[in-house]
Structure formats: C-alpha cells, structure tokens
Amino acid sequence: MTTTHVRATCPHDCPDTCALLVTVTDGVATEVKGDPEHPTTAGVLCTKVSRYTERTYHAERLLYPLRRVGKKGEGKFERISWDEALDTIAARLKPLAASAPEAILPYSYCGTMGLVQGESMSARFFHQLGASLLDRTICASAGGTGYRYTVGATIGTDLEQFQNAKLILIWGGNPIASNLHFWTRAQEAKRRGATLIAIDPYRSLTAEKCHRHIALLPGTDAALALGMMHVLIAEDLLDHDYIADYTLGFAQLKERAAEWPPERAAEVCGIGVAELVGLARLYGQTSRDGDAVAIRANYGVQRVRGGGMAVRTIACLPALTGAWRHAAGGIQLSSSGSFPVNRAALQRPDLLKAQPRTINMTTIGDDLLRPGSPEFGPQVQAVIVYNSNPLAVAPDSSKVERGFAREDLFTVVLEHFQTDTVDYADIVLPATTQLEHVDAHLAYGHLYMMANNAAIAPMGEAKPNTEVFRLLAARMGFDDPCFRESDDALAARAFDASKAQAVHFDWEALKQKGWQKLAMPDAPFAQGGFATPSGKCEFYSAQMLADGLDPLPTHIAPYESPASNPELAAKYPLAMISPPARNFLNSTFVNIKSLRAAEGEPHLDMHPEDGAARGIGHGEMVRIFNDRGSFVAKARLTDKARRGLVVGLSVWWKKLAGDGKNANEVTSQRLTDMGRAPTFYDTLVEVEKAPA
Ligand SMILES: Nc1nc2c(c(=O)[nH]1)N[C@H]1C(S)=C(S)[C@@H](COP(=O)(O)OP(=O)(O)OC[C@H]3O[C@@H](n4cnc5c(=O)[nH]c(N)nc54)[C@H](O)[C@@H]3O)O[C@H]1N2
Ligand SMILES: Nc1nc2c(c(=O)[nH]1)N[C@H]1C(S)=C(S)[C@@H](COP(=O)(O)OP(=O)(O)OC[C@H]3O[C@@H](n4cnc5c(=O)[nH]c(N)nc54)[C@H](O)[C@@H]3O)O[C@H]1N2
Ligand SMILES: [Mo]
C-alpha cells in the first residue's frame, strides 16, 4: 500500500480558493483536507469541499461520451466512443466555420476557476474558429466596473489584515456561507474588540452574528453610502490631507452628498434615521480615533439595476476618512486585479482573423431565441457549454429552456454530471474533476498564486477540457503549434513573472510548494497610487461621463421595487432575492445527497405578516410568480426576511425541485447600469398558496 499527499487547489467559484492536501492510497483519493500551512486556508475547509471525494467518485459521474436519443430536455442518452463524438462535433462545426462562424457560441463560466481548464485551450479554439465571443458577465462585472472607475483596479485590503480592524462593515455578503476564511478573520477581529456590522436586507447567517444589522431594502446601497457621506461631511469626520493628496473631485462630491440628508437616505433605504446616522458616525469616528476601518463589499450589492454605481459609491468611503492609511483599513471587493494573469498568452486573441460579435451570457435566453438579422448577425446554431449550467443559473429560465429546446440548435456540453443543461445536449462529453487534472489558480479573496496537481487518473473516459479542445482542434485541421501545448506548458504561462507582484512565479516550484504569495504592499493605497487615469481615488470620474454615466456617486433605483415601479408593485408587491445556499456552490453540489439533505428542499423565507396577509402558514407550499414565470417552494415564516422581502436560497437544480423549476423562473434578463450584468436581486413577485 502506498499513500501520498498531493498538493491541490479548490477550483470553485469562491473568494477563498483553498489550498488542499489530497490523500491518495493506491491510486484512490481517500481524503481532501485544507492545508494547515496555507495562511488563509489554515487547515479548514467548508463542508462541501471536505466532501470532494464524494463528488469525484459519485455513482452518477459522467464517464463516457453520450449521444442524445430522446427529445431535448428529456435526458435520454446512449454511450458512444470519443472518436464518434469528436467526429460528429467536427462535422457539425466545419460547415458553420466556413459560412458563418459567429453562429457558433461557447458558453462557459466558473465551474472551475482554473486558468488552464477555464479559458486557455478553449479560447484558442474558439478564436481560431472565429466563433462569437462570450461576454462573461453573470457574476462580478457590474461591481468590478464600478470599483475600477473609482479605485482603478480590483485591488483592496488584504484578507490577512482584517483581524486587525476595529470596525468591519460586511456589505452585501454572507461570508459564513460564501467566504468562510474571511469570516474567521472577522471573528478574530471581534475577539480583539472590533465591531461587526452587516448591511443586508436579510438577516443572513452572518448578519445574525454581527453586532448590528442594517436591514436596508434591496438595491438601495448607494443611497445609504450617500447618506453616510452627508453625515461624514456635515460633521467633519474627514481626513482632509488624504482627500487633498489622493482624491479627485471632492468639491463636486460634497455638493452631491448635500442632496442626501440622512432623512432622505433613510427613507429610500427603508431604515431608521438614527440607524443611518449612527453607522456614519461610527465609521468616521473610528478612523478619527486612529483605528483601522474596513469594508468587505460583496456581490449582494451588485445584482440590481444600480449595482455598479452602488459599488462605485461605497468604494469612495475609505478615501473620505483616510481608512486606506491602515493595512487593515480600506475596502475589499475582490483581489483578482492584483494578479498579473497572462491572459493573452493563455487565450491567444491574436488568432482572431476578424472581430466577431459578442453575446452576453446573461441574455442567453433571448439570444438563443433571436433569429438572424443584420444587427444581430447569424442565428446561433451551435452552443458548446463547459464549466457552466445555464439552464439553472441564467435568468428568465423559461426562455433559456425554450432556446436550448430548439431542434435545430446543436448543443455540446462538457460536464461531470447530468445537469439540467446536459439534458438538452446533443453530445455530452465527460470532464475530469480537479482531482484528475492540472491547473493554476488566482484567487479573488486572497493574494496567493496556487497550483493544482492531478491526484488521481481520470475516471472512466473523462478528459480535461483542454484535451477536448486539443482533439477538436486537430479534427478541425488547426495546425498552429499552440493547439498542442500541454496543460503544464499552459500553466507555466499563467502569470507574468516579469511583473513585480509575481517575481516568484515559476510553475515547477509552484507545483512543488502549492502556493506563493504575490509581492504586494501591505497598505496598497496608503500613499495614493490608485490605478485610475488620474492616479487618485476618483470621486468624480471623467471616464464615467465619457461612458454615458453620472460622473458622481448617485443612487439608481431598482427596475422593480415598490418605490420605483408602483404599477408593477400593485401586482407583484414582494421583492425577491435568491442568494447562495450554504451547502451549494451556485448549482454545483446540488446533486450530492448529503449536501442536498442539509438544505432540505427549496424554501422561501417570508415575514410572518406577509404570510398572514396571504393566508400562508409556516411550512406550507407556496407558488412564487410574476409575468415571467413561477416556481414552488416551502414557506418558512421568519422575521429574518424584512416585511416586503422574500428570500429563496439558491441555485437549485430544476429537476431536483418538486416542480422542476427554480428561482430563475422569475428573475429577468435586464442588465445593470454598468458591466452588462444580471439583476437577479431586482425582482418583484407575488406569493400564494400552491394549488394542491
Ligand atoms: N456556499 C456558497 N458559497 C459561495 C457561493 C455559493 O453558491 N454557495 N457562490 C460563490 C459565488 S459565485 C459568489 S459570486 C459569491 C457570492 O457571495 P456573496 O458575496 O456573499 O453574495 P450573495 O450571496 O449574492 O449575497 C450576500 C448577501 O447579500 C444580500 N443582499 C441581497 N440583495 C442585497 C442588496 O441589495 N444590498 C445588500 N447590501 N445586500 C443584499 C443577501 O441577502 C445575502 O445575504 O459567493 C461564492 N461562494
Ligand atoms: N437566482 C440566482 N441565480 C444565480 C445566482 C444567484 O445568486 N441567484 N448567482 C449567479 C452567480 S454569482 C454565478 S457566478 C453563476 C454561476 O453559474 P455557473 O458558473 O454556471 O456555476 P455552476 O452552477 O456551479 O455550474 C458550473 C458547472 O461546471 C461544471 N464543472 C466544474 N468543473 C468543471 C470542469 O473542469 N470541466 C467542465 N467541463 N465542467 C466543470 C460543474 O459540474 C457545474 O455543473 O450563477 C448565477 N445565477
Ligand atoms: Mo458568482
């Protein structure tokens, strides 16, 4: 018996990107643990990933290529050989490549965050083909855009500093579920005397454990931040030197903030005036006392019409009070901009012969249903899906379903399991999991470059995404040597070692060690140095003006809310949000029995008074609906949801829910103010007892 411990990396779409140690005995992975030496993982994994072997060796893993034999959506398949699968795909793609390559669409997101199994060989393949480009907007592009206008790059407070803060605002995040290793630091800060404040319409697991919980209405975060600015300015809780040296546009910001007295802001947010003023004073006074004040801004803020502007507005706060002077102060939205990823070397955009059109992944429902036209270009005729489950995760799901059900659409899905999307595939290709392939990773919540070694051989006939696209490239006759590069050669290109942050990058060494911290200053903006055009924190952004946006922080009301759309609210009075469930990772892990059992079944949390007004009792089945569709869930009457708000933790596989539907039946394809992102949490619904 031989036992080894393989250094690996959690591939999931989560800020924590944990360092893993995989125990392998005689070729079988028996345990996955957090690396105790990795400073942010610190030997701790979430429940989901500590069960990773359950997922890899799951009896329902896809192990062979399949061809559809039933109707689209029915999920009936028969086994075929790799040769037959690849020949079939090449035969369908070749005529399209010759006549209208933009009719081919890759659809992928972050099933794996790996730089190699994500977009490397696949991107090269689609670039060479001239396929439509995919705008990968479904998660972070609104906030990322807003943050970049203000700060210049997605660089912020280092996770490893948060325990030293005296005040932490957890703004639109539920880290106990979705950013566990940040929560560890926040708790340590609490033990050292820090105050934690959650800003969230819902009393999430995290909000429950904070000292204060500001339960504002969804989509009103910019109004809250503007009200805070008003108080900070009126009460002179400012760092005038920091403002003078390192910011742009304070005079204009001051005028704007003057329009937002606490009474107005509190009314828009649906909170108390004293609550708002108290928050602003604590925020300003803690800095004034010389202590570190940090904001952890997350995704909850971004999934509404004004999501980009909300993040942009919040990101102005630390520059007003000089919170950036402390290593443990400032704001973290994402750390991804710290990594010098060598995207061009991995993805080879230079292989493009012309500039193809771009299709937004968020509007896949409409775009699959759109006929060809001069404005749109050719109708989409082939979709190749990998690292994503659009049938479950994309908004306005009934349209997504109708699109994928098109008989004339040729669909290929690379997957581990028979997801909702796989049910619509013509050809299914079995993919390897993280234990079976090599990859290099950045993180969006910490500052370590990470390596993933393959711990075991591929299961069945599964292949890494890269290998599938290498084989397809050969079948298509692509002869550029870049289509023969190995996964290790790709990983060796992941980071640009000529950049100061990544001077230590050496793939062979990283594979051995597992991880390596970037060389970043402790307090990135203590002396300014913002990555904006002016080099300052831009309260006023000329770039925003050029892009057709308000150059100053402002509040943009949701598309769907009682205040902004009373007509719609008369029909559909309840605001619905559908944030991640603790035991799922988007729609990944929903099919793992022990994790699904922990979530039970789809629930809808609603305030007892909203339940009573509709004759709905605790534990009763309800139908949640609007003009776009409906789904069924079990009502939990709880004051965790403020009045007027309903919460359906997500993202369920549709076919594992009683009615074959999930929360995305009612979400819309409307886009955010910037970043062309989805508005999942900008949704009005009505709820009624489910018909028996
Ligand atoms: N366990 C688990 N972890 C995950 C994921 C998962 O599915 N499960 N998903 C991963 C991914 S892809 C992402 S993007 C992140 C997302 O994780 P987070 O950044 O935590 O974001 P969300 O879970 O979308 O929302 C967090 C909180 O925002 C609140 N919220 C909703 N609307 C608003 C609003 O308008 N304003 C404010 N202030 N708060 C609001 C919600 O009630 C929720 O409690 O987590 C990652 N980690
Ligand atoms: N209602 C609602 N909808 C949401 C959200 C929400 O909060 N509410 N959150 C949104 C957010 S933040 C995000 S990021 C998106 C996430 O949407 P997706 O990125 O589509 O995430 P998953 O649902 O986890 O699906 C990823 C799939 O990739 C597969 N996969 C994993 N690794 C590999 C691999 O190496 N190769 C291949 N071929 N496949 C692999 C997994 O098995 C899984 O089925 O969902 C969005 N949808
Ligand atoms: Mo996400």
PDB file of N, CA and C in Angstrom, residues 229-290:
ATOM      1  N   MET A 229     -22.025  59.686   3.581  1.00  0.00           N
ATOM      2  CA  MET A 229     -21.118  60.771   3.146  1.00  0.00           C
ATOM      3  C   MET A 229     -21.631  62.115   3.652  1.00  0.00           C
ATOM      4  N   HIS A 230     -22.938  62.283   3.572  1.00  0.00           N
ATOM      5  CA  HIS A 230     -23.530  63.540   4.038  1.00  0.00           C
ATOM      6  C   HIS A 230     -23.150  63.795   5.493  1.00  0.00           C
ATOM      7  N   VAL A 231     -23.306  62.776   6.317  1.00  0.00           N
ATOM      8  CA  VAL A 231     -23.002  62.917   7.747  1.00  0.00           C
ATOM      9  C   VAL A 231     -21.496  63.127   7.953  1.00  0.00           C
ATOM     10  N   LEU A 232     -20.680  62.344   7.252  1.00  0.00           N
ATOM     11  CA  LEU A 232     -19.221  62.474   7.402  1.00  0.00           C
ATOM     12  C   LEU A 232     -18.782  63.905   7.073  1.00  0.00           C
ATOM     13  N   ILE A 233     -19.373  64.459   6.017  1.00  0.00           N
ATOM     14  CA  ILE A 233     -19.000  65.820   5.594  1.00  0.00           C
ATOM     15  C   ILE A 233     -19.579  66.849   6.564  1.00  0.00           C
ATOM     16  N   ALA A 234     -20.868  66.693   6.898  1.00  0.00           N
ATOM     17  CA  ALA A 234     -21.522  67.675   7.784  1.00  0.00           C
ATOM     18  C   ALA A 234     -20.848  67.719   9.151  1.00  0.00           C
ATOM     19  N   GLU A 235     -20.408  66.556   9.637  1.00  0.00           N
ATOM     20  CA  GLU A 235     -19.815  66.508  10.973  1.00  0.00           C
ATOM     21  C   GLU A 235     -18.284  66.523  10.919  1.00  0.00           C
ATOM     22  N   ASP A 236     -17.767  66.785   9.753  1.00  0.00           N
ATOM     23  CA  ASP A 236     -16.327  66.882   9.528  1.00  0.00           C
ATOM     24  C   ASP A 236     -15.546  65.672  10.063  1.00  0.00           C
ATOM     25  N   LEU A 237     -16.057  64.510   9.772  1.00  0.00           N
ATOM     26  CA  LEU A 237     -15.331  63.286  10.142  1.00  0.00           C
ATOM     27  C   LEU A 237     -14.505  62.834   8.938  1.00  0.00           C
ATOM     28  N   LEU A 238     -13.678  63.738   8.455  1.00  0.00           N
ATOM     29  CA  LEU A 238     -12.945  63.508   7.211  1.00  0.00           C
ATOM     30  C   LEU A 238     -11.439  63.535   7.459  1.00  0.00           C
ATOM     31  N   ASP A 239     -10.694  62.927   6.543  1.00  0.00           N
ATOM     32  CA  ASP A 239      -9.233  63.055   6.563  1.00  0.00           C
ATOM     33  C   ASP A 239      -8.871  64.049   5.457  1.00  0.00           C
ATOM     34  N   HIS A 240      -8.776  65.321   5.819  1.00  0.00           N
ATOM     35  CA  HIS A 240      -8.596  66.354   4.800  1.00  0.00           C
ATOM     36  C   HIS A 240      -7.292  66.200   4.028  1.00  0.00           C
ATOM     37  N   ASP A 241      -6.244  65.745   4.703  1.00  0.00           N
ATOM     38  CA  ASP A 241      -4.974  65.580   3.993  1.00  0.00           C
ATOM     39  C   ASP A 241      -5.086  64.475   2.939  1.00  0.00           C
ATOM     40  N   TYR A 242      -5.712  63.372   3.354  1.00  0.00           N
ATOM     41  CA  TYR A 242      -5.845  62.269   2.396  1.00  0.00           C
ATOM     42  C   TYR A 242      -6.659  62.737   1.191  1.00  0.00           C
ATOM     43  N   ILE A 243      -7.744  63.436   1.481  1.00  0.00           N
ATOM     44  CA  ILE A 243      -8.618  63.918   0.394  1.00  0.00           C
ATOM     45  C   ILE A 243      -7.826  64.847  -0.539  1.00  0.00           C
ATOM     46  N   ALA A 244      -7.065  65.761   0.039  1.00  0.00           N
ATOM     47  CA  ALA A 244      -6.332  66.731  -0.784  1.00  0.00           C
ATOM     48  C   ALA A 244      -5.255  66.046  -1.619  1.00  0.00           C
ATOM     49  N   ASP A 245      -4.566  65.089  -1.025  1.00  0.00           N
ATOM     50  CA  ASP A 245      -3.423  64.485  -1.719  1.00  0.00           C
ATOM     51  C   ASP A 245      -3.811  63.389  -2.708  1.00  0.00           C
ATOM     52  N   TYR A 246      -4.823  62.600  -2.350  1.00  0.00           N
ATOM     53  CA  TYR A 246      -5.028  61.353  -3.098  1.00  0.00           C
ATOM     54  C   TYR A 246      -6.413  61.163  -3.703  1.00  0.00           C
ATOM     55  N   THR A 247      -7.241  62.192  -3.719  1.00  0.00           N
ATOM     56  CA  THR A 247      -8.570  62.015  -4.323  1.00  0.00           C
ATOM     57  C   THR A 247      -8.837  63.099  -5.355  1.00  0.00           C
ATOM     58  N   LEU A 248      -9.826  62.841  -6.185  1.00  0.00           N
ATOM     59  CA  LEU A 248     -10.198  63.775  -7.245  1.00  0.00           C
ATOM     60  C   LEU A 248     -11.695  64.079  -7.132  1.00  0.00           C
ATOM     61  N   GLY A 249     -12.048  65.359  -7.115  1.00  0.00           N
ATOM     62  CA  GLY A 249     -13.461  65.733  -7.223  1.00  0.00           C
ATOM     63  C   GLY A 249     -14.184  65.896  -5.899  1.00  0.00           C
ATOM     64  N   PHE A 250     -13.451  66.211  -4.838  1.00  0.00           N
ATOM     65  CA  PHE A 250     -14.137  66.321  -3.540  1.00  0.00           C
ATOM     66  C   PHE A 250     -15.197  67.430  -3.541  1.00  0.00           C
ATOM     67  N   ALA A 251     -14.890  68.552  -4.188  1.00  0.00           N
ATOM     68  CA  ALA A 251     -15.851  69.669  -4.172  1.00  0.00           C
ATOM     69  C   ALA A 251     -17.181  69.242  -4.799  1.00  0.00           C
ATOM     70  N   GLN A 252     -17.099  68.528  -5.923  1.00  0.00           N
ATOM     71  CA  GLN A 252     -18.336  68.065  -6.576  1.00  0.00           C
ATOM     72  C   GLN A 252     -19.041  67.012  -5.728  1.00  0.00           C
ATOM     73  N   LEU A 253     -18.250  66.155  -5.094  1.00  0.00           N
ATOM     74  CA  LEU A 253     -18.862  65.115  -4.258  1.00  0.00           C
ATOM     75  C   LEU A 253     -19.611  65.753  -3.091  1.00  0.00           C
ATOM     76  N   LYS A 254     -19.013  66.793  -2.558  1.00  0.00           N
ATOM     77  CA  LYS A 254     -19.624  67.478  -1.421  1.00  0.00           C
ATOM     78  C   LYS A 254     -21.006  68.021  -1.803  1.00  0.00           C
ATOM     79  N   GLU A 255     -21.065  68.607  -3.000  1.00  0.00           N
ATOM     80  CA  GLU A 255     -22.373  69.102  -3.476  1.00  0.00           C
ATOM     81  C   GLU A 255     -23.365  67.962  -3.630  1.00  0.00           C
ATOM     82  N   ARG A 256     -22.902  66.873  -4.187  1.00  0.00           N
ATOM     83  CA  ARG A 256     -23.796  65.726  -4.398  1.00  0.00           C
ATOM     84  C   ARG A 256     -24.290  65.181  -3.052  1.00  0.00           C
ATOM     85  N   ALA A 257     -23.360  65.023  -2.119  1.00  0.00           N
ATOM     86  CA  ALA A 257     -23.741  64.447  -0.815  1.00  0.00           C
ATOM     87  C   ALA A 257     -24.710  65.365  -0.073  1.00  0.00           C
ATOM     88  N   ALA A 258     -24.599  66.666  -0.357  1.00  0.00           N
ATOM     89  CA  ALA A 258     -25.508  67.618   0.311  1.00  0.00           C
ATOM     90  C   ALA A 258     -26.960  67.332  -0.046  1.00  0.00           C
ATOM     91  N   GLU A 259     -27.164  66.685  -1.208  1.00  0.00           N
ATOM     92  CA  GLU A 259     -28.537  66.348  -1.615  1.00  0.00           C
ATOM     93  C   GLU A 259     -29.084  65.151  -0.846  1.00  0.00           C
ATOM     94  N   TRP A 260     -28.249  64.539  -0.029  1.00  0.00           N
ATOM     95  CA  TRP A 260     -28.646  63.290   0.636  1.00  0.00           C
ATOM     96  C   TRP A 260     -28.623  63.396   2.161  1.00  0.00           C
ATOM     97  N   PRO A 261     -29.439  64.303   2.742  1.00  0.00           N
ATOM     98  CA  PRO A 261     -29.527  64.330   4.207  1.00  0.00           C
ATOM     99  C   PRO A 261     -30.011  62.981   4.712  1.00  0.00           C
ATOM    100  N   PRO A 262     -29.663  62.641   5.947  1.00  0.00           N
ATOM    101  CA  PRO A 262     -29.975  61.320   6.469  1.00  0.00           C
ATOM    102  C   PRO A 262     -31.462  60.963   6.349  1.00  0.00           C
ATOM    103  N   GLU A 263     -32.332  61.968   6.479  1.00  0.00           N
ATOM    104  CA  GLU A 263     -33.766  61.681   6.405  1.00  0.00           C
ATOM    105  C   GLU A 263     -34.120  61.107   5.031  1.00  0.00           C
ATOM    106  N   ARG A 264     -33.574  61.748   3.984  1.00  0.00           N
ATOM    107  CA  ARG A 264     -33.890  61.282   2.629  1.00  0.00           C
ATOM    108  C   ARG A 264     -33.294  59.887   2.392  1.00  0.00           C
ATOM    109  N   ALA A 265     -32.033  59.730   2.770  1.00  0.00           N
ATOM    110  CA  ALA A 265     -31.358  58.446   2.526  1.00  0.00           C
ATOM    111  C   ALA A 265     -32.056  57.330   3.288  1.00  0.00           C
ATOM    112  N   ALA A 266     -32.382  57.606   4.554  1.00  0.00           N
ATOM    113  CA  ALA A 266     -33.011  56.566   5.373  1.00  0.00           C
ATOM    114  C   ALA A 266     -34.368  56.169   4.801  1.00  0.00           C
ATOM    115  N   GLU A 267     -35.060  57.155   4.243  1.00  0.00           N
ATOM    116  CA  GLU A 267     -36.372  56.820   3.683  1.00  0.00           C
ATOM    117  C   GLU A 267     -36.219  55.919   2.462  1.00  0.00           C
ATOM    118  N   VAL A 268     -35.282  56.253   1.583  1.00  0.00           N
ATOM    119  CA  VAL A 268     -35.056  55.416   0.401  1.00  0.00           C
ATOM    120  C   VAL A 268     -34.662  53.996   0.821  1.00  0.00           C
ATOM    121  N   CYS A 269     -33.824  53.902   1.848  1.00  0.00           N
ATOM    122  CA  CYS A 269     -33.324  52.589   2.291  1.00  0.00           C
ATOM    123  C   CYS A 269     -34.348  51.828   3.147  1.00  0.00           C
ATOM    124  N   GLY A 270     -35.360  52.514   3.602  1.00  0.00           N
ATOM    125  CA  GLY A 270     -36.339  51.850   4.466  1.00  0.00           C
ATOM    126  C   GLY A 270     -35.774  51.503   5.833  1.00  0.00           C
ATOM    127  N   ILE A 271     -34.901  52.386   6.347  1.00  0.00           N
ATOM    128  CA  ILE A 271     -34.320  52.152   7.682  1.00  0.00           C
ATOM    129  C   ILE A 271     -34.519  53.405   8.534  1.00  0.00           C
ATOM    130  N   GLY A 272     -34.130  53.341   9.806  1.00  0.00           N
ATOM    131  CA  GLY A 272     -34.288  54.484  10.692  1.00  0.00           C
ATOM    132  C   GLY A 272     -33.204  55.534  10.455  1.00  0.00           C
ATOM    133  N   VAL A 273     -33.573  56.790  10.675  1.00  0.00           N
ATOM    134  CA  VAL A 273     -32.594  57.884  10.510  1.00  0.00           C
ATOM    135  C   VAL A 273     -31.452  57.715  11.516  1.00  0.00           C
ATOM    136  N   ALA A 274     -31.807  57.374  12.767  1.00  0.00           N
ATOM    137  CA  ALA A 274     -30.778  57.224  13.805  1.00  0.00           C
ATOM    138  C   ALA A 274     -29.824  56.077  13.459  1.00  0.00           C
ATOM    139  N   GLU A 275     -30.364  55.044  12.827  1.00  0.00           N
ATOM    140  CA  GLU A 275     -29.556  53.893  12.420  1.00  0.00           C
ATOM    141  C   GLU A 275     -28.486  54.356  11.414  1.00  0.00           C
ATOM    142  N   LEU A 276     -28.932  55.143  10.455  1.00  0.00           N
ATOM    143  CA  LEU A 276     -28.016  55.614   9.413  1.00  0.00           C
ATOM    144  C   LEU A 276     -26.973  56.557  10.012  1.00  0.00           C
ATOM    145  N   VAL A 277     -27.430  57.504  10.814  1.00  0.00           N
ATOM    146  CA  VAL A 277     -26.502  58.478  11.392  1.00  0.00           C
ATOM    147  C   VAL A 277     -25.504  57.764  12.309  1.00  0.00           C
ATOM    148  N   GLY A 278     -26.001  56.805  13.063  1.00  0.00           N
ATOM    149  CA  GLY A 278     -25.127  56.050  13.970  1.00  0.00           C
ATOM    150  C   GLY A 278     -24.046  55.297  13.200  1.00  0.00           C
ATOM    151  N   LEU A 279     -24.435  54.721  12.082  1.00  0.00           N
ATOM    152  CA  LEU A 279     -23.471  53.989  11.253  1.00  0.00           C
ATOM    153  C   LEU A 279     -22.402  54.948  10.716  1.00  0.00           C
ATOM    154  N   ALA A 280     -22.836  56.089  10.196  1.00  0.00           N
ATOM    155  CA  ALA A 280     -21.894  57.050   9.623  1.00  0.00           C
ATOM    156  C   ALA A 280     -20.934  57.562  10.695  1.00  0.00           C
ATOM    157  N   ARG A 281     -21.469  57.863  11.860  1.00  0.00           N
ATOM    158  CA  ARG A 281     -20.604  58.392  12.940  1.00  0.00           C
ATOM    159  C   ARG A 281     -19.588  57.348  13.380  1.00  0.00           C
ATOM    160  N   LEU A 282     -20.048  56.121  13.538  1.00  0.00           N
ATOM    161  CA  LEU A 282     -19.106  55.082  13.964  1.00  0.00           C
ATOM    162  C   LEU A 282     -18.017  54.910  12.901  1.00  0.00           C
ATOM    163  N   TYR A 283     -18.445  54.940  11.635  1.00  0.00           N
ATOM    164  CA  TYR A 283     -17.488  54.783  10.529  1.00  0.00           C
ATOM    165  C   TYR A 283     -16.446  55.909  10.566  1.00  0.00           C
ATOM    166  N   GLY A 284     -16.917  57.142  10.712  1.00  0.00           N
ATOM    167  CA  GLY A 284     -15.992  58.281  10.704  1.00  0.00           C
ATOM    168  C   GLY A 284     -15.184  58.378  11.984  1.00  0.00           C
ATOM    169  N   GLN A 285     -15.833  58.159  13.102  1.00  0.00           N
ATOM    170  CA  GLN A 285     -15.174  58.357  14.393  1.00  0.00           C
ATOM    171  C   GLN A 285     -14.081  57.307  14.641  1.00  0.00           C
ATOM    172  N   THR A 286     -14.322  56.076  14.207  1.00  0.00           N
ATOM    173  CA  THR A 286     -13.324  55.026  14.435  1.00  0.00           C
ATOM    174  C   THR A 286     -12.024  55.368  13.700  1.00  0.00           C
ATOM    175  N   SER A 287     -12.160  55.884  12.492  1.00  0.00           N
ATOM    176  CA  SER A 287     -10.966  56.336  11.758  1.00  0.00           C
ATOM    177  C   SER A 287     -10.325  57.517  12.472  1.00  0.00           C
ATOM    178  N   ARG A 288     -11.159  58.457  12.886  1.00  0.00           N
ATOM    179  CA  ARG A 288     -10.657  59.650  13.576  1.00  0.00           C
ATOM    180  C   ARG A 288      -9.852  59.262  14.819  1.00  0.00           C
ATOM    181  N   ASP A 289     -10.288  58.178  15.488  1.00  0.00           N
ATOM    182  CA  ASP A 289      -9.577  57.693  16.681  1.00  0.00           C
ATOM    183  C   ASP A 289      -8.260  56.990  16.329  1.00  0.00           C
ATOM    184  N   GLY A 290      -7.988  56.854  15.042  1.00  0.00           N
ATOM    185  CA  GLY A 290      -6.720  56.237  14.632  1.00  0.00           C
ATOM    186  C   GLY A 290      -6.805  54.726  14.436  1.00  0.00           C
TER     187      GLY A 290
END
